[in-house]
Coordinates of C-alpha atoms in Angstrom, one line a residue:
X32 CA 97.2 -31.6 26.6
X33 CA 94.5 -31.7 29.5
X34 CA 92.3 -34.9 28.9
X35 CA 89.3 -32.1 29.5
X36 CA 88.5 -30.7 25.9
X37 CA 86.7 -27.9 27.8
X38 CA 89.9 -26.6 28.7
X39 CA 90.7 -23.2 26.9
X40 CA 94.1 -23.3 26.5
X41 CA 96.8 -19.4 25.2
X42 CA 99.1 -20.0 22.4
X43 CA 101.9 -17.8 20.9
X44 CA 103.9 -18.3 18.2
X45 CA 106.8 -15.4 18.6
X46 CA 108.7 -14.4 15.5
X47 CA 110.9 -11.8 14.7
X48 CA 108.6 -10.4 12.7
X49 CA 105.4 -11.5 13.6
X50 CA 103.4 -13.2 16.8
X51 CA 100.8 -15.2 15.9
X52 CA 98.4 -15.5 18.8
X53 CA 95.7 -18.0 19.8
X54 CA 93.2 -19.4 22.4
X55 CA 91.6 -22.8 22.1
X56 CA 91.2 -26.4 23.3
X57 CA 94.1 -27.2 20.9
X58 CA 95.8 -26.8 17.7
X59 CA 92.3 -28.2 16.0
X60 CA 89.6 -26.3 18.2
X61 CA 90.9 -22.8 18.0
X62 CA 88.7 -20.3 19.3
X63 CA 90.0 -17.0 18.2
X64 CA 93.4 -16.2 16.5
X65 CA 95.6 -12.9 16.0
X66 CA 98.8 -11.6 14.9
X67 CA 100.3 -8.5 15.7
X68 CA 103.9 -7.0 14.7
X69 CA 106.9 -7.6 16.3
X70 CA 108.0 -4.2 17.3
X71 CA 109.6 -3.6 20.7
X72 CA 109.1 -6.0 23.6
X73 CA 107.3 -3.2 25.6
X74 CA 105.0 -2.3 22.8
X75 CA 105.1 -6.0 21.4
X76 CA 104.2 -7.7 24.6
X77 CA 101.6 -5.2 25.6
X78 CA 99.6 -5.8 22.7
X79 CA 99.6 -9.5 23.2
X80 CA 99.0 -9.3 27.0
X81 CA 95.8 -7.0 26.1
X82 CA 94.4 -9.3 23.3
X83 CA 94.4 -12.6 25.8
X84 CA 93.1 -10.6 28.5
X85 CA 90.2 -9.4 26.1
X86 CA 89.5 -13.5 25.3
X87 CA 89.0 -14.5 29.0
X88 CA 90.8 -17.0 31.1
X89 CA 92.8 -19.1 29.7
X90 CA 94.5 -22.5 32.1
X91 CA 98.1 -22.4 30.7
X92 CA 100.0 -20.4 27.7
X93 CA 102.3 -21.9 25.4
X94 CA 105.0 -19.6 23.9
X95 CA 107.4 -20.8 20.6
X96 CA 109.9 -18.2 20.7
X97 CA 112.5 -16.6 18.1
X98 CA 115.8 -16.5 20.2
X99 CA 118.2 -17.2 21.1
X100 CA 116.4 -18.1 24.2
X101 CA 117.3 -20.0 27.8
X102 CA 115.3 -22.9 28.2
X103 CA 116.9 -24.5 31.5
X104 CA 114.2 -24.7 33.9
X105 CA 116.8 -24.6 36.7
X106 CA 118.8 -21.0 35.2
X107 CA 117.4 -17.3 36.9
X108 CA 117.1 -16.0 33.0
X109 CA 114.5 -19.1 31.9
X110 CA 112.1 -17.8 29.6
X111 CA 114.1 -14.8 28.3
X112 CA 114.9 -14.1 24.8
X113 CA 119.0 -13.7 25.5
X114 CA 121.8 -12.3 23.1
X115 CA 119.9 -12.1 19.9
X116 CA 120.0 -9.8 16.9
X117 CA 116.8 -8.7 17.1
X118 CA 117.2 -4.9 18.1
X119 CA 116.2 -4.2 21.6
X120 CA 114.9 -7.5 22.5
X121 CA 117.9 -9.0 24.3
X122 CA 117.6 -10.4 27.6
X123 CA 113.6 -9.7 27.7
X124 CA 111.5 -12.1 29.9
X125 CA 109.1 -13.2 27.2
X126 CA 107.7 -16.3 29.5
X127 CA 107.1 -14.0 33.3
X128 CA 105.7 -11.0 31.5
X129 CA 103.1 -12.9 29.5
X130 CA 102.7 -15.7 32.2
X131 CA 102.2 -13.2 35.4
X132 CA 99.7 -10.8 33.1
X133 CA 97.7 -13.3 32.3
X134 CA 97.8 -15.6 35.5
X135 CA 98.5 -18.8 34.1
X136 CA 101.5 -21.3 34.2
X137 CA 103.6 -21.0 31.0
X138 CA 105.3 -23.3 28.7
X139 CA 108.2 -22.0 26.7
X140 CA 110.5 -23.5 24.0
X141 CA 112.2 -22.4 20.5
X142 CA 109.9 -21.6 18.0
X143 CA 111.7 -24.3 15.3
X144 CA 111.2 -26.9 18.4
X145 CA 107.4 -25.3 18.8
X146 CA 106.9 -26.8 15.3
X147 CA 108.9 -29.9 16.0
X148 CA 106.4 -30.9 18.5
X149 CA 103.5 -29.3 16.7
X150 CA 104.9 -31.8 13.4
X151 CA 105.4 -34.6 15.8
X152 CA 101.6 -35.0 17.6
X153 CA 100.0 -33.9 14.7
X154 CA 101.8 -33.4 11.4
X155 CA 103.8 -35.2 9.4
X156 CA 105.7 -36.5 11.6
X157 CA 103.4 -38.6 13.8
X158 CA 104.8 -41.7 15.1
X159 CA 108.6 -41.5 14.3
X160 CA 111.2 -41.4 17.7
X161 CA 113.2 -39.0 15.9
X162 CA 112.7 -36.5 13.7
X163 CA 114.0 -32.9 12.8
X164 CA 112.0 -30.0 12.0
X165 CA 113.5 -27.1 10.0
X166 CA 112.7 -23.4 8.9
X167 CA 114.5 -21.9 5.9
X168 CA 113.7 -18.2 5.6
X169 CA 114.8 -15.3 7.0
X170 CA 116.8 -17.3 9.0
X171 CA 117.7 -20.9 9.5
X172 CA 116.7 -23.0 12.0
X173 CA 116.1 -26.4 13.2
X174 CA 114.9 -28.2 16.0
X175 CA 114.6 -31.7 17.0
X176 CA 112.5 -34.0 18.7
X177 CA 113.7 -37.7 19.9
X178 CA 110.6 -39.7 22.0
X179 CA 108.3 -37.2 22.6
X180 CA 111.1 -34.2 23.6
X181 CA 112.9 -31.3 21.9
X182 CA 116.5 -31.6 22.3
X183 CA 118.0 -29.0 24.7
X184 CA 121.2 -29.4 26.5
X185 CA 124.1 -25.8 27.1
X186 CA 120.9 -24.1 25.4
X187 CA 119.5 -25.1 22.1
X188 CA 120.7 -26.9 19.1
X189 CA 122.1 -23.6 16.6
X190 CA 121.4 -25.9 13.4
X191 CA 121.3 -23.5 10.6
X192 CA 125.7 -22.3 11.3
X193 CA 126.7 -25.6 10.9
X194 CA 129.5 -25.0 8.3
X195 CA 129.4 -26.8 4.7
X196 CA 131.4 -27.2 1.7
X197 CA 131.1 -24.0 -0.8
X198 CA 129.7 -25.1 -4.2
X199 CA 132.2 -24.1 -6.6
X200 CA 129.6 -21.7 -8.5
X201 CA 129.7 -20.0 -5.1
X202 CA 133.1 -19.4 -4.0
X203 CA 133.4 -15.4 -3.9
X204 CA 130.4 -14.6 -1.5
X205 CA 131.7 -14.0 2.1
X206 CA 128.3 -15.1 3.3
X207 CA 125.7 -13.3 5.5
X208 CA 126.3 -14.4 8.8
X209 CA 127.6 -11.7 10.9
X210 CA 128.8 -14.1 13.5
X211 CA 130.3 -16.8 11.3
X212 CA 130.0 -15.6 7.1
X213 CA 129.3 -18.8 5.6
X214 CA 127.9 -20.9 7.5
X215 CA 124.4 -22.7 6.5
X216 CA 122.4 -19.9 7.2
X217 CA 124.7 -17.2 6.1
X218 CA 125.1 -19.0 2.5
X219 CA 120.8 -20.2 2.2
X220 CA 118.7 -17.9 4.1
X221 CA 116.5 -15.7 2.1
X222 CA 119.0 -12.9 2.7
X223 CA 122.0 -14.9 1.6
X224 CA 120.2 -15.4 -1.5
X225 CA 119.1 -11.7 -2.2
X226 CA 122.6 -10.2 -0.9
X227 CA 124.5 -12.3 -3.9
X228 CA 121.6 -12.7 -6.4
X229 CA 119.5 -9.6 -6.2
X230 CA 116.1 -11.1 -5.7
X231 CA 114.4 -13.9 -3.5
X232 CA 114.8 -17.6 -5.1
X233 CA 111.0 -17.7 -6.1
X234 CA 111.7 -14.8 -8.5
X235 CA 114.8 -15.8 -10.0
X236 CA 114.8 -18.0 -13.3
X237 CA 114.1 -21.8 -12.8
X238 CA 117.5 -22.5 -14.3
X239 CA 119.3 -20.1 -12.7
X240 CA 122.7 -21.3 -11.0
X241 CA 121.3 -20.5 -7.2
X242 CA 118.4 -23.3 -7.5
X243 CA 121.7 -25.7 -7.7
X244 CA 123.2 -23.8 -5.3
X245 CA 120.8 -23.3 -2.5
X246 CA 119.5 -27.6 -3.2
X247 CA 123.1 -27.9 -2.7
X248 CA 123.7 -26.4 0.5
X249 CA 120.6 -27.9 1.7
X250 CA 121.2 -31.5 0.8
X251 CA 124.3 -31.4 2.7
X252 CA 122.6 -30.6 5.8
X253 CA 120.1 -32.8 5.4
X254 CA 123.2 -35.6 4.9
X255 CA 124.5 -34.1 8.2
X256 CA 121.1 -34.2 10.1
X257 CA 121.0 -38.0 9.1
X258 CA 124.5 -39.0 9.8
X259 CA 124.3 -37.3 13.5
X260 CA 120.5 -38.2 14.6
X261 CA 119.2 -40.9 11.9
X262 CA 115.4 -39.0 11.8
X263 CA 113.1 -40.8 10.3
X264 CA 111.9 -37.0 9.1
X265 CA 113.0 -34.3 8.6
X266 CA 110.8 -32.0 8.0
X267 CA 111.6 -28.3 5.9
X268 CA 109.1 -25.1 6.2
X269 CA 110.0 -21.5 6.0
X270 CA 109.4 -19.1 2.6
X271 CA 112.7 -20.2 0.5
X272 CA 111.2 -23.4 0.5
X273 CA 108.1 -22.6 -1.1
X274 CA 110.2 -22.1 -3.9
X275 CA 108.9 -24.6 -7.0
X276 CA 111.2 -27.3 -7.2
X277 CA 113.2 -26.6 -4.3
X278 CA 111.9 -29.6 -2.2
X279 CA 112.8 -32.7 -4.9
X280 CA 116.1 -30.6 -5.7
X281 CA 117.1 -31.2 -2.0
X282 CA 116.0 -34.2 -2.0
X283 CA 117.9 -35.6 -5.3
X284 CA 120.7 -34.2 -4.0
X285 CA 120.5 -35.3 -0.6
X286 CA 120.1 -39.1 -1.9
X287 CA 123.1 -39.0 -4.3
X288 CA 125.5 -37.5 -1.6
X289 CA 123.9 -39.9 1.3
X290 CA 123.9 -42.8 -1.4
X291 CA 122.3 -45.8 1.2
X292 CA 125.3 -45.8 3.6
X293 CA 123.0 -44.6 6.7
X294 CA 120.1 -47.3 5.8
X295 CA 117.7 -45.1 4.2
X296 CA 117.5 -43.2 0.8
X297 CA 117.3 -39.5 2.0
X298 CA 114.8 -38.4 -0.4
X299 CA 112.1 -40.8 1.1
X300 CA 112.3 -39.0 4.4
X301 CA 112.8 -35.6 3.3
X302 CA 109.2 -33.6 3.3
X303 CA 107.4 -30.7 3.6
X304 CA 105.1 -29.7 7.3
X305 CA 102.3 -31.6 7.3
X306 CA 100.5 -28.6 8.8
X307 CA 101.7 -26.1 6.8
X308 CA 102.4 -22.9 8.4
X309 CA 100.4 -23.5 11.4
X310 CA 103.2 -26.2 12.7
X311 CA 104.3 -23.8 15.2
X312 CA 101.1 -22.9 17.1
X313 CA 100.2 -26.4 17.5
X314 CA 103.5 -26.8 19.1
X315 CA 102.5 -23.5 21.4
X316 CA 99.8 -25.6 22.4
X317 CA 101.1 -28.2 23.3
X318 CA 103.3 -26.5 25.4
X319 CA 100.9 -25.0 26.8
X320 CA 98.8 -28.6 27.7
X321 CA 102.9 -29.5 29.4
X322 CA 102.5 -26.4 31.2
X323 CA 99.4 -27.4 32.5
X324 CA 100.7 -30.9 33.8
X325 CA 104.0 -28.7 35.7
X326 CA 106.5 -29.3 32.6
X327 CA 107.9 -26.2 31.8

C-alpha cells in the first residue's frame, strides 16, 4: 500500500453472485462500500464502473475475481475471467474494462488468493511464510500465499478438485462436479451437500451422518495441504463452514489422520478468517496498493 494514507485507493471483491465494492485508504479506512448483483458482465460491470465514477478518483483498483481467470502478466487474455461456468461470463476482460473506465492502473488476482493476502497482512495469518486460505460454499476454493505472494504458475492452483477417498457412508453419490464428479468440491460444496441430503448442512440434524461426512472430506484436504506446502495456516471461510461444529470436526479429524508425522498437530493450525467475511476486500486492496507500485 502507498506509504501516503491520503491515497484513496478502488477495491472489488467479484463473486459469482455478488461484487462487493469499495473506496478507501485501505482495508481499515474504507470510505464508502457497495455490492451489487452479479448479473451479466455488460450489466454487471456497468454498474460497478458507474458507482466508482460517482466516488471520485481513485489512484489504483484492486479486483479479487471468481474465475477461472489468467493471471500471467506476460499472456494477451491477462485480466479475463476465461472458461468458467458462470453463464455468459467467459473470456470477459474484467481487469481493462474496469481499469480504462475508471483511469487507474489495476491489480487483479483470484478472489480465494484476494483473501489469502487480505488473511496474510491483516488477518489471521500475519506473520507466517506460508499459509493457505480456503472458501467452502458454493464452490471450493483455495489459494495460497508463500513470502508475501499468491502462488500462480500454468494459471492458478484448482484446490477444491483435488480427488479424496469416499467415506464409506458416502459411496453411491456420483458427486456434483460436472468436470470431474467427486472431486473435493463436487463431494463438500454446499450443492454437493443439498443434491444428496436435501438441505444445506446448517439445517440438517447435529448428528446427522453428513457432519461426519463433510469433517471428513475436509480433514483430508487439510492432511493434503500440509503434506504438499507445510502452512503454518490454513485458514477456512465460506457459508458451509459456518456450520456449528464444523471447524473442531475438521480439525479432530485432520489431527488423527495427520497424527505428528509432518511436525505439527493439524488442529493447532487449522482456523477460521481472522477478518471474517471481509478477507477478500482487504486483499482487493492490497492489490490495488501493488498496482500502484507497477505489480500487476
Amino acid at each position: 500500500m502507498s506509504a501516503d494514507p491520503s491515497t484513496m485507493f478502488g477495491a472489488v471483491e467479484a463473486g459469482g453472485t455478488k461484487f462487493v465494492l469499495a473506496v478507501g485508504h485501505g482495508h481499515d479506512a474504507i470510505v464508502a462500500q457497495t455490492q451489487i448483483p452479479t448479473t451479466t458482465p455488460a450489466e454487471t460491470l456497468a454498474r460497478a464502473i458507474g458507482w466508482f465514477q460517482q466516488q471520485g478518483a481513485v489512484a489504483a483498483l484492486g479486483i479479487a475475481s471468481f474465475g477461472p481467470v489468467d493471471l500471467d502478466p506476460a499472456s494477451p487474455s491477462w485480466g479475463h475471467v476465461t472458461d468458467t461456468p458462470k453463464a455468459g461470463w467467459s473470456q470477459t476482460n474484467v481487469a481493462a474494462r474496469l481499469g480504462d473506465a475508471i483511469g487507474c492502473p489495476v491489480g487483479f488476482d483470484t478472489d480465494v488468493n484476494g483473501a489469502a493476502i487480505g488473511e496474510y497482512l491483516h488477518g489471521a495469518a500475519r506473520g507466517c511464510d506460508v499459509a493457505i486460505y480456503v472458501t467452502v460454499g458454493t464452490g471450493i476454493g483455495g489459494g495460497a500465499v508463500i513470502g508475501g505472494h499468491t502462488v500462480k504458475g500454468v494459471r492458478h492452483p484448482e484446490m477444491g478438485h483435488v480427488m479424496l477417498q469416499r467415506h464409506p457412508q458416502d459411496r453411491d453419490f456420483a458427486g456434483a462436479c460436472p468436470v470431474h464428479g467427486d472431486c473435493l468440491e463436487g463431494l463438500a460444496s454446499g450443492p454437493a451437500i443439498k443434491a444428496r441430503w436435501g438441505a444445506s448442512l446448517s439445517e440438517l440434524p447435529a448428528d446427522h451422518v453428513a457432519h461426519d461426512v463433510i469433517a471428513d472430506y475436509l480433514a483430508q484436504f487439510c492432511q493434503t495441504l500440509i503434506a504438499l506446502y507445510s502452512p503454518q495456516r490454513i485458514i477456512m471461510g465460506g457459508g458451509v463452514m459456518q456450520t456449528s461444529g464444523l471447524l473442531d470436526r475438521v480439525r479432530d479429524k485432520a489431527s488423527a489422520r495427520a497424527g505428528r508425522y509432518f511436525g505439527v498437530d493439524a488442529s493447532t493450525i487449522i482456523m477460521p478468517p481472522g477478518l471474517g467475511t471481509g478477507a477478500g476486500i482487504a486483499g482487493a486492496f492490497a492489490l490495488a496498493g501493488r498496482a500502484l507500485h507497477g505489480e500487476r
